[in-house]
Coordinates of N, CA and C in Angstrom, one line a residue:
M1 N 112.7 84.6 79.3 CA 111.5 84.4 80.1 C 111.3 85.6 81.1
K2 N 110.1 85.9 81.4 CA 109.7 87.0 82.2 C 109.8 86.6 83.7
A3 N 109.8 87.6 84.5 CA 109.6 87.4 86.0 C 108.3 88.0 86.4
A4 N 107.8 87.5 87.5 CA 106.6 88.1 88.1 C 106.8 88.4 89.6
F5 N 106.0 89.4 90.1 CA 106.1 89.7 91.5 C 104.7 89.8 92.0
L6 N 104.5 89.2 93.2 CA 103.2 89.2 93.9 C 103.4 89.7 95.3
A7 N 102.6 90.7 95.7 CA 102.5 91.0 97.1 C 101.4 90.2 97.7
A8 N 101.7 89.4 98.7 CA 100.7 88.4 99.2 C 100.4 88.6 100.7
G9 N 99.1 88.6 101.0 CA 98.7 88.7 102.4 C 97.2 88.7 102.5
Y10 N 96.7 89.0 103.7 CA 95.3 89.0 103.9 C 94.6 90.3 103.4
Q11 N 93.4 90.1 103.0 CA 92.5 91.3 102.7 C 91.6 91.6 103.9
S12 N 91.0 92.8 103.9 CA 90.2 93.2 105.0 C 88.8 93.6 104.5
R13 N 87.8 93.4 105.3 CA 86.4 93.8 105.0 C 86.2 95.2 105.3
E14 N 87.1 95.8 106.1 CA 86.9 97.2 106.5 C 87.5 98.2 105.5
E15 N 86.7 99.2 105.1 CA 87.1 100.1 104.0 C 88.4 100.8 104.3
R16 N 88.6 101.3 105.6 CA 89.8 102.0 106.0 C 91.0 101.1 105.9
A17 N 90.8 99.9 106.4 CA 91.9 98.9 106.4 C 92.3 98.5 104.9
R18 N 91.3 98.4 104.0 CA 91.6 98.1 102.6 C 92.4 99.2 102.0
E19 N 92.1 100.4 102.3 CA 92.8 101.6 101.8 C 94.3 101.6 102.3
E20 N 94.5 101.3 103.6 CA 95.8 101.2 104.1 C 96.6 100.2 103.4
L21 N 96.0 99.0 103.3 CA 96.7 97.9 102.7 C 97.0 98.1 101.2
E22 N 96.0 98.6 100.5 CA 96.2 98.9 99.1 C 97.3 99.9 98.8
S23 N 97.4 100.9 99.7 CA 98.5 101.9 99.6 C 99.9 101.2 99.7
L24 N 100.0 100.3 100.7 CA 101.3 99.6 100.9 C 101.6 98.7 99.7
E25 N 100.5 98.0 99.2 CA 100.7 97.1 98.1 C 101.2 97.8 96.8
R26 N 100.6 99.0 96.6 CA 101.0 99.8 95.4 C 102.5 100.2 95.5
E27 N 102.9 100.5 96.7 CA 104.3 100.9 96.9 C 105.2 99.8 96.6
L28 N 104.9 98.6 97.1 CA 105.7 97.4 96.9 C 105.8 97.0 95.4
L29 N 104.6 97.1 94.8 CA 104.6 96.8 93.3 C 105.4 97.8 92.5
G30 N 105.3 99.0 92.9 CA 106.1 100.0 92.3 C 107.6 99.8 92.4
Q31 N 108.0 99.4 93.6 CA 109.5 99.1 93.8 C 109.9 97.8 93.0
A32 N 109.0 96.8 93.0 CA 109.3 95.6 92.2 C 109.4 95.9 90.7
A33 N 108.6 96.9 90.2 CA 108.7 97.2 88.8 C 110.0 97.9 88.5
E34 N 110.6 98.6 89.5 CA 111.9 99.2 89.2 C 113.0 98.2 89.3
L35 N 112.9 97.2 90.2 CA 113.9 96.2 90.3 C 113.8 95.1 89.2
L36 N 112.6 94.9 88.7 CA 112.3 93.9 87.7 C 111.6 94.5 86.5
P37 N 112.3 95.3 85.7 CA 111.7 95.9 84.6 C 110.9 95.0 83.7
G38 N 109.7 95.3 83.4 CA 108.9 94.5 82.5 C 108.2 93.3 83.2
C39 N 108.3 93.2 84.5 CA 107.8 92.0 85.1 C 106.2 92.1 85.2
E40 N 105.6 90.9 85.4 CA 104.2 90.8 85.7 C 104.0 91.2 87.2
L41 N 103.0 92.0 87.5 CA 102.8 92.5 88.8 C 101.4 92.1 89.3
G42 N 101.3 91.7 90.5 CA 100.0 91.3 91.0 C 99.9 91.3 92.5
V43 N 98.7 91.1 93.0 CA 98.4 91.0 94.5 C 97.7 89.7 94.7
W44 N 98.1 89.0 95.7 CA 97.5 87.7 96.0 C 96.9 87.8 97.4
H45 N 95.6 87.9 97.5 CA 95.0 87.9 98.9 C 94.6 86.5 99.3
L46 N 95.2 86.1 100.4 CA 95.0 84.7 100.9 C 93.5 84.5 101.2
S47 N 93.0 83.4 100.6 CA 91.6 83.0 100.9 C 91.6 81.5 100.7
P48 N 90.6 80.8 101.2 CA 90.6 79.3 101.1 C 90.7 78.9 99.6
G49 N 91.7 78.0 99.3 CA 91.8 77.4 98.0 C 92.6 78.3 97.0
S50 N 93.1 79.5 97.5 CA 93.8 80.4 96.6 C 95.2 80.0 96.5
G51 N 95.9 80.5 95.5 CA 97.4 80.3 95.4 C 97.8 79.5 94.2
A52 N 97.5 78.3 94.1 CA 98.0 77.4 93.1 C 97.6 77.9 91.7
E53 N 96.3 78.3 91.5 CA 95.9 78.8 90.2 C 96.6 80.1 89.8
E54 N 96.8 81.0 90.8 CA 97.5 82.2 90.4 C 98.9 82.0 89.9
I55 N 99.6 81.1 90.6 CA 101.0 80.8 90.2 C 101.0 80.1 88.9
A56 N 100.1 79.1 88.7 CA 100.1 78.3 87.5 C 99.8 79.3 86.3
A57 N 98.9 80.3 86.5 CA 98.6 81.2 85.4 C 99.8 82.0 85.0
L58 N 100.6 82.4 86.0 CA 101.8 83.2 85.7 C 102.8 82.3 84.9
R59 N 102.9 81.0 85.4 CA 103.8 80.1 84.7 C 103.4 79.9 83.2
D60 N 102.1 79.8 83.0 CA 101.6 79.6 81.7 C 101.7 80.8 80.8
K61 N 101.9 82.0 81.4 CA 102.1 83.2 80.6 C 103.6 83.4 80.3
G62 N 104.4 82.4 80.7 CA 105.9 82.4 80.4 C 106.8 83.0 81.4
C63 N 106.2 83.2 82.7 CA 107.1 83.6 83.8 C 108.0 82.5 84.3
G64 N 109.3 82.7 84.2 CA 110.2 81.7 84.7 C 110.6 81.8 86.1
R65 N 110.1 82.9 86.8 CA 110.4 83.0 88.2 C 109.3 83.9 88.8
V66 N 108.7 83.5 89.9 CA 107.7 84.3 90.6 C 108.1 84.7 92.0
F67 N 108.4 85.9 92.2 CA 108.8 86.4 93.5 C 107.5 86.8 94.3
I68 N 107.4 86.3 95.5 CA 106.3 86.5 96.3 C 106.8 87.2 97.6
Q69 N 106.3 88.4 97.9 CA 106.7 89.1 99.1 C 105.4 89.2 100.0
P70 N 105.5 88.5 101.2 CA 104.4 88.6 102.1 C 104.2 90.0 102.7
T71 N 103.0 90.4 102.8 CA 102.7 91.6 103.6 C 102.4 91.3 105.0
L72 N 102.7 90.1 105.4 CA 102.4 89.6 106.8 C 103.4 90.2 107.8
L73 N 103.0 90.4 109.0 CA 103.9 90.9 110.1 C 104.8 89.8 110.7
F74 N 104.1 88.7 111.0 CA 104.8 87.6 111.7 C 104.7 86.3 110.9
D75 N 105.5 85.4 111.3 CA 105.6 84.0 110.7 C 104.5 83.2 111.4
G76 N 103.4 82.9 110.7 CA 102.3 82.2 111.3 C 101.6 81.3 110.2
A77 N 100.3 81.2 110.4 CA 99.5 80.4 109.5 C 99.5 80.9 108.1
G78 N 99.6 82.2 107.9 CA 99.6 82.8 106.5 C 100.9 82.4 105.8
M79 N 102.0 82.4 106.5 CA 103.3 82.0 105.9 C 103.3 80.5 105.6
E80 N 102.7 79.7 106.4 CA 102.6 78.3 106.2 C 101.9 78.0 104.8
R81 N 100.8 78.8 104.6 CA 100.1 78.6 103.4 C 100.9 79.0 102.2
L82 N 101.7 80.1 102.3 CA 102.6 80.5 101.2 C 103.7 79.5 101.0
R83 N 104.2 79.0 102.1 CA 105.3 77.9 101.9 C 104.7 76.7 101.2
A84 N 103.5 76.3 101.5 CA 102.9 75.1 100.8 C 102.8 75.3 99.3
V85 N 102.4 76.5 98.9 CA 102.3 76.8 97.5 C 103.7 76.9 96.9
A86 N 104.7 77.5 97.6 CA 106.0 77.5 97.1 C 106.6 76.1 96.9
R87 N 106.3 75.2 97.8 CA 106.8 73.9 97.7 C 106.2 73.2 96.5
E88 N 104.9 73.4 96.3 CA 104.3 72.8 95.1 C 104.9 73.2 93.8
F89 N 105.4 74.4 93.7 CA 105.9 74.9 92.4 C 107.4 74.9 92.3
G90 N 108.1 74.5 93.4 CA 109.5 74.3 93.4 C 110.3 75.6 93.1
P91 N 111.3 75.5 92.2 CA 112.2 76.6 91.9 C 111.5 77.8 91.2
L92 N 110.3 77.6 90.7 CA 109.6 78.7 90.0 C 109.3 79.8 91.0
V93 N 109.1 79.5 92.3 CA 108.7 80.5 93.3 C 109.8 80.8 94.2
V94 N 110.0 82.1 94.4 CA 111.0 82.6 95.3 C 110.2 83.4 96.4
L95 N 110.2 82.8 97.6 CA 109.3 83.4 98.7 C 110.1 84.3 99.6
G96 N 109.6 85.4 99.9 CA 110.2 86.4 100.8 C 109.8 86.1 102.2
R97 N 110.3 86.9 103.1 CA 110.1 86.8 104.6 C 109.0 87.7 105.1
P98 N 108.3 87.4 106.2 CA 107.4 88.4 106.8 C 108.2 89.6 107.4
L99 N 107.6 90.6 107.8 CA 108.3 91.8 108.2 C 109.1 91.6 109.5
L100 N 108.6 91.0 110.5 CA 109.2 90.9 111.8 C 109.7 89.5 112.1
V101 N 111.1 89.4 112.0 CA 111.7 88.0 112.1 C 112.8 88.0 113.2
G102 N 113.3 89.1 113.6 CA 114.4 89.1 114.5 C 114.6 90.5 115.2
E103 N 115.7 90.6 115.9 CA 115.9 91.8 116.7 C 116.1 93.0 115.9
K104 N 116.7 92.9 114.8 CA 116.9 94.1 113.9 C 115.6 94.7 113.5
E105 N 114.6 93.9 113.1 CA 113.3 94.3 112.7 C 112.5 94.9 113.9
L106 N 112.7 94.3 115.1 CA 112.0 94.8 116.3 C 112.5 96.2 116.6
E107 N 113.8 96.4 116.5 CA 114.4 97.7 116.7 C 113.8 98.7 115.7
G108 N 113.7 98.3 114.5 CA 113.1 99.2 113.5 C 111.6 99.5 113.8
L109 N 110.9 98.5 114.3 CA 109.5 98.7 114.7 C 109.4 99.8 115.8
I110 N 110.3 99.6 116.8 CA 110.3 100.6 117.9 C 110.6 102.0 117.4
A111 N 111.6 102.1 116.6 CA 111.9 103.4 116.0 C 110.8 104.0 115.2
S112 N 110.0 103.2 114.5 CA 108.9 103.7 113.7 C 107.7 104.1 114.5
L113 N 107.5 103.6 115.7 CA 106.3 103.8 116.4 C 106.2 105.2 117.0
G114 N 107.4 105.9 117.2 CA 107.4 107.2 117.8 C 106.9 107.2 119.2
L115 N 107.3 106.3 120.0 CA 106.9 106.2 121.4 C 107.5 107.3 122.3
S116 N 106.8 107.6 123.4 CA 107.3 108.6 124.3 C 107.7 107.9 125.6
R117 N 108.8 108.2 126.1 CA 109.3 107.7 127.4 C 108.5 108.3 128.6
G118 N 107.7 109.3 128.3 CA 106.9 109.9 129.4 C 105.5 109.5 129.4
C119 N 105.1 108.6 128.5 CA 103.7 108.2 128.4 C 103.6 106.7 128.3
P120 N 103.0 106.0 129.3 CA 102.9 104.5 129.2 C 102.1 104.1 128.0
A121 N 102.5 103.0 127.4 CA 101.9 102.5 126.2 C 101.6 101.0 126.3
L122 N 100.5 100.6 125.8 CA 100.1 99.2 125.8 C 100.0 98.9 124.3
L123 N 101.0 98.0 123.8 CA 101.0 97.6 122.4 C 100.3 96.3 122.3
L124 N 99.4 96.2 121.3 CA 98.6 95.0 121.1 C 98.9 94.4 119.8
A125 N 99.4 93.1 119.7 CA 99.6 92.4 118.5 C 98.5 91.3 118.4
H126 N 98.3 90.8 117.2 CA 97.3 89.7 117.1 C 97.7 88.5 117.9
G127 N 99.0 88.2 117.9 CA 99.5 87.1 118.7 C 99.6 85.8 117.9
G128 N 99.5 84.7 118.6 CA 99.7 83.4 118.0 C 101.0 82.8 118.3
E129 N 101.1 81.5 118.2 CA 102.3 80.7 118.6 C 103.6 81.2 117.9
G130 N 103.5 81.5 116.7 CA 104.7 82.0 115.9 C 105.2 83.3 116.4
A131 N 104.3 84.1 117.0 CA 104.8 85.5 117.4 C 105.2 85.6 118.8
M132 N 105.0 84.6 119.6 CA 105.2 84.7 121.1 C 106.6 85.1 121.4
A133 N 107.6 84.4 120.9 CA 109.0 84.7 121.3 C 109.3 86.1 120.9
L134 N 108.9 86.6 119.7 CA 109.2 87.9 119.2 C 108.5 89.0 120.1
L135 N 107.3 88.7 120.5 CA 106.6 89.7 121.4 C 107.3 89.8 122.7
Q136 N 107.8 88.7 123.2 CA 108.5 88.7 124.5 C 109.8 89.5 124.3
R137 N 110.5 89.3 123.2 CA 111.7 90.1 123.0 C 111.5 91.5 122.8
L138 N 110.4 91.9 122.1 CA 110.0 93.2 121.9 C 109.8 93.9 123.3
S139 N 109.1 93.2 124.2 CA 108.9 93.8 125.5 C 110.2 94.1 126.2
A140 N 111.2 93.1 126.1 CA 112.5 93.3 126.7 C 113.2 94.5 126.1
L141 N 113.2 94.7 124.8 CA 113.8 95.8 124.1 C 113.2 97.1 124.5
L142 N 111.9 97.2 124.7 CA 111.3 98.4 125.2 C 111.7 98.7 126.6
R143 N 111.8 97.8 127.4 CA 112.3 98.0 128.8 C 113.7 98.5 128.8
E144 N 114.6 97.9 128.0 CA 116.0 98.3 127.9 C 116.1 99.7 127.3
G145 N 115.2 100.1 126.5 CA 115.2 101.4 125.9 C 114.6 102.5 126.8
G146 N 114.1 102.1 128.0 CA 113.5 103.0 128.9 C 112.1 103.4 128.6
Y147 N 111.4 102.7 127.8 CA 110.0 103.0 127.5 C 109.0 102.3 128.5
P148 N 108.1 103.0 129.0 CA 107.1 102.4 129.9 C 106.0 101.7 129.1
A149 N 106.3 100.6 128.5 CA 105.4 99.9 127.6 C 105.3 98.4 127.8
F150 N 104.2 97.9 127.5 CA 103.9 96.5 127.6 C 103.3 96.0 126.3
V151 N 103.7 94.8 125.9 CA 103.3 94.2 124.7 C 102.3 93.0 125.0
G152 N 101.1 93.1 124.6 CA 100.1 92.1 124.8 C 99.6 91.4 123.5
A153 N 99.0 90.3 123.6 CA 98.5 89.6 122.5 C 96.9 89.5 122.5
L154 N 96.3 89.8 121.4 CA 94.9 89.6 121.3 C 94.5 88.1 121.4
K155 N 95.4 87.3 120.9 CA 95.2 85.9 121.0 C 96.5 85.3 121.5
G156 N 96.5 84.6 122.6 CA 97.8 84.0 123.1 C 98.2 84.7 124.3
T157 N 99.5 84.6 124.6 CA 100.1 85.2 125.8 C 101.3 86.1 125.4
P158 N 101.5 87.2 126.2 CA 100.7 87.6 127.4 C 99.4 88.2 127.0
G159 N 98.3 87.8 127.7 CA 97.0 88.2 127.3 C 96.4 89.3 128.2
W160 N 95.1 89.3 128.2 CA 94.4 90.3 128.9 C 94.7 90.4 130.4
A161 N 94.8 89.3 131.1 CA 95.1 89.4 132.5 C 96.4 90.0 132.8
E162 N 97.5 89.6 132.1 CA 98.8 90.2 132.3 C 98.8 91.7 131.9
A163 N 98.1 92.0 130.8 CA 98.1 93.4 130.4 C 97.4 94.3 131.4
L164 N 96.3 93.8 131.9 CA 95.5 94.6 132.9 C 96.3 94.8 134.1
D165 N 97.0 93.8 134.6 CA 97.9 94.0 135.8 C 98.9 95.1 135.6
W166 N 99.5 95.0 134.4 CA 100.5 96.1 134.1 C 99.9 97.4 134.0
A167 N 98.7 97.5 133.3 CA 98.1 98.8 133.1 C 97.7 99.4 134.5
K168 N 97.2 98.6 135.4 CA 96.8 99.1 136.7 C 98.0 99.7 137.5
Q169 N 99.2 99.1 137.2 CA 100.4 99.5 137.9 C 100.9 100.8 137.3
H170 N 100.7 101.0 136.0 CA 101.4 102.1 135.3 C 100.4 103.1 134.7
G171 N 99.1 102.8 134.6 CA 98.2 103.7 133.9 C 97.1 104.4 134.7
V172 N 96.9 103.9 135.9 CA 95.8 104.5 136.7 C 96.1 105.9 137.1
G173 N 95.3 106.9 136.8 CA 95.5 108.2 137.1 C 96.3 109.0 136.1
R174 N 96.6 108.4 135.0 CA 97.3 109.0 133.8 C 96.8 108.4 132.6
E175 N 97.0 109.1 131.5 CA 96.5 108.6 130.2 C 97.5 107.6 129.6
M176 N 97.0 106.5 129.1 CA 97.9 105.5 128.5 C 97.5 105.4 127.0
E177 N 98.5 105.2 126.2 CA 98.3 105.1 124.7 C 98.1 103.6 124.4
L178 N 97.1 103.3 123.7 CA 96.8 101.9 123.2 C 97.2 101.9 121.8
I179 N 98.2 101.1 121.4 CA 98.8 101.0 120.1 C 98.6 99.6 119.5
P180 N 97.8 99.5 118.4 CA 97.6 98.2 117.7 C 98.9 97.9 116.9
L181 N 99.5 96.8 117.2 CA 100.6 96.3 116.3 C 100.0 95.4 115.2
L182 N 99.1 96.0 114.4 CA 98.4 95.4 113.4 C 98.7 96.2 112.1
L183 N 98.8 95.4 111.0 CA 99.2 96.1 109.7 C 98.1 97.1 109.3
T184 N 96.8 96.8 109.5 CA 95.8 97.8 109.2 C 94.8 97.8 110.3
A185 N 94.0 98.9 110.3 CA 93.0 99.1 111.3 C 91.7 98.4 110.8
G186 N 91.7 97.1 110.8 CA 90.6 96.3 110.3 C 89.7 95.8 111.4
V187 N 89.2 94.6 111.2 CA 88.1 94.1 112.1 C 88.7 93.8 113.5
H188 N 90.0 93.4 113.6 CA 90.6 93.1 114.9 C 90.8 94.5 115.6
F189 N 91.1 95.5 114.9 CA 91.2 96.8 115.5 C 89.8 97.3 116.1
R190 N 88.8 97.3 115.2 CA 87.5 97.8 115.6 C 86.9 96.9 116.7
R191 N 87.0 95.6 116.6 CA 86.3 94.7 117.5 C 87.1 94.5 118.8
D192 N 88.4 94.2 118.6 CA 89.2 93.7 119.8 C 89.8 94.9 120.5
V193 N 90.5 95.8 119.7 CA 91.3 96.9 120.3 C 90.4 97.9 120.9
E194 N 89.5 98.5 120.0 CA 88.6 99.6 120.4 C 87.6 99.1 121.4
R195 N 86.8 98.2 121.0 CA 85.6 97.8 121.8 C 86.0 97.0 123.1
E196 N 86.7 95.9 122.9 CA 87.0 95.0 124.0 C 88.1 95.6 124.9
W197 N 89.3 95.7 124.4 CA 90.4 96.1 125.3 C 90.2 97.6 125.8
G198 N 89.9 98.5 124.9 CA 89.7 99.9 125.2 C 88.6 100.1 126.3
E199 N 87.5 99.5 126.1 CA 86.4 99.7 127.0 C 86.7 99.0 128.4
K200 N 87.3 97.9 128.3 CA 87.7 97.2 129.6 C 88.7 98.0 130.4
L201 N 89.7 98.6 129.7 CA 90.7 99.4 130.4 C 90.0 100.6 131.0
E202 N 89.1 101.3 130.3 CA 88.4 102.4 130.8 C 87.6 102.0 132.1
A203 N 86.9 100.9 132.0 CA 86.2 100.4 133.1 C 87.0 100.1 134.3
A204 N 88.3 99.8 134.1 CA 89.2 99.5 135.2 C 89.9 100.7 135.7
G205 N 89.5 101.9 135.2 CA 90.0 103.1 135.7 C 91.3 103.7 134.9
V206 N 91.6 103.1 133.8 CA 92.7 103.5 133.0 C 92.2 104.3 131.8
A207 N 92.6 105.6 131.8 CA 92.2 106.4 130.6 C 93.1 106.1 129.4
V208 N 92.5 105.8 128.3 CA 93.3 105.3 127.2 C 93.1 106.3 126.0
R209 N 94.1 106.5 125.2 CA 94.1 107.2 124.0 C 94.5 106.2 122.9
I210 N 93.6 105.8 122.0 CA 93.8 104.8 121.1 C 94.4 105.3 119.8
R211 N 95.5 104.8 119.3 CA 96.1 105.1 118.0 C 95.2 104.5 117.0
K212 N 94.7 105.3 116.0 CA 93.7 104.9 115.1 C 94.2 104.2 113.8
E213 N 95.5 104.3 113.6 CA 96.0 103.8 112.3 C 96.8 102.5 112.5
G214 N 96.8 101.7 111.4 CA 97.6 100.5 111.4 C 99.0 100.8 111.1
L215 N 99.9 99.8 111.1 CA 101.3 100.0 110.9 C 101.6 100.4 109.4
A216 N 100.8 100.0 108.5 CA 101.0 100.1 107.1 C 101.3 101.5 106.7
G217 N 100.8 102.5 107.4 CA 100.9 103.9 107.0 C 102.2 104.5 107.5
L218 N 103.0 103.9 108.4 CA 104.1 104.5 109.0 C 105.3 104.4 108.0
E219 N 106.0 105.5 107.8 CA 107.1 105.5 106.8 C 108.2 104.5 107.2
G220 N 108.5 104.4 108.5 CA 109.6 103.4 108.9 C 109.2 102.0 108.5
I221 N 107.9 101.7 108.7 CA 107.4 100.3 108.4 C 107.5 100.1 106.9
R222 N 107.1 101.1 106.1 CA 107.1 101.0 104.7 C 108.6 100.8 104.2
E223 N 109.5 101.4 104.8 CA 110.9 101.3 104.4 C 111.4 99.8 104.7
M224 N 110.9 99.3 105.8 CA 111.2 97.9 106.2 C 110.7 96.9 105.1
Y225 N 109.5 97.2 104.7 CA 108.9 96.4 103.6 C 109.6 96.6 102.3
R226 N 110.0 97.8 102.0 CA 110.8 98.0 100.8 C 112.1 97.2 100.8
E227 N 112.7 97.2 102.0 CA 114.0 96.4 102.2 C 113.7 94.9 102.0
R228 N 112.5 94.5 102.4 CA 112.1 93.1 102.2 C 112.1 92.8 100.7
V229 N 111.5 93.7 99.9 CA 111.5 93.5 98.4 C 112.9 93.5 97.8
R230 N 113.7 94.4 98.3 CA 115.1 94.4 97.8 C 115.8 93.1 98.1
E231 N 115.6 92.6 99.3 CA 116.2 91.3 99.8 C 115.7 90.2 98.9
L232 N 114.4 90.2 98.7 CA 113.8 89.1 97.9 C 114.4 89.0 96.5
V233 N 114.4 90.2 95.8 CA 114.8 90.2 94.4 C 116.3 90.2 94.2
C234 N 117.0 90.8 95.1 CA 118.5 91.0 94.9 C 119.3 90.0 95.7
G235 N 118.7 89.4 96.7 CA 119.4 88.5 97.6 C 120.0 89.2 98.8
P236 N 120.4 88.5 99.8 CA 120.9 89.1 101.1 C 122.1 90.0 100.9
D237 N 122.9 89.8 99.9 CA 124.1 90.6 99.6 C 123.8 91.9 98.8
G238 N 122.5 92.0 98.4 CA 122.1 93.3 97.7 C 122.6 93.3 96.3
G239 N 122.9 92.2 95.7 CA 123.6 92.2 94.4 C 122.6 92.3 93.2
C240 N 121.8 93.4 93.2 CA 120.9 93.6 92.1 C 121.6 94.0 90.9
L241 N 121.0 93.7 89.8 CA 121.6 94.1 88.5 C 121.6 95.7 88.5
S242 N 122.6 96.2 87.8 CA 122.7 97.7 87.7 C 121.6 98.2 86.9
D243 N 121.3 99.5 87.0 CA 120.3 100.2 86.2 C 120.5 100.0 84.7
G244 N 119.4 99.7 84.0 CA 119.5 99.5 82.6 C 119.6 98.0 82.3
D245 N 120.0 97.2 83.2 CA 119.9 95.8 83.0 C 118.5 95.3 83.2
N246 N 118.1 94.2 82.6 CA 116.8 93.7 82.7 C 116.9 92.3 83.3
L247 N 116.5 92.1 84.5 CA 116.5 90.7 85.1 C 115.7 89.7 84.3
N248 N 114.6 90.2 83.7 CA 113.8 89.3 82.9 C 114.6 88.6 81.8
N249 N 115.5 89.4 81.2 CA 116.3 88.8 80.1 C 117.4 87.9 80.7
A250 N 117.7 88.0 82.0 CA 118.7 87.1 82.6 C 118.2 85.8 83.0
L251 N 116.8 85.7 83.1 CA 116.3 84.4 83.7 C 116.4 83.3 82.7

């Protein structure tokens, strides 16, 4: 029986964001092809009603195991949809984890961002209930590392009021970097980060320099995703089959 690998996450309507995401997806599919020689490869973009048909089609093609690696940053609504499909198909599906799940990953994120201890930075995540505790811990790690940085949420807390208070204390009279903690520079970047938050900060007297790229293009972030693929296919102990072995023949 064959195996299959899917990179699963949201698609974007913005051309630049699609290019960022497609580049990451190609890299993950390439790595999966190395770890699972001869496997079926695909991308699953979450949309209403999607999922079951894609998995069923792979099963009907003779795939005995379907590995699904989320391209999601946090555990939220997208992961719940993936889990629902995984439950529907039982042991056929092996579901990976989102990128940011604990302190190790947050430290990797900080290292990847290339922050300066001499420049205040406002980091903006999409937010949501599932991300709240991680964003709070990220703020604490930044403080412990000596970075003048604040982590805000486009949706949820800490929100605009808390971020503005912090920015007025640390950014008035000096340039502040506005960094989107978003996988791609899509609609949330253009509408929320650039237009809403950026313009409001400027109006409040805070000069901002907006980082224009999403996280998907950062090498450190890509390595973290590659590690997710290795973890998914090989298990937490890294016990992949040696080169020349074919996992597909072992299923």
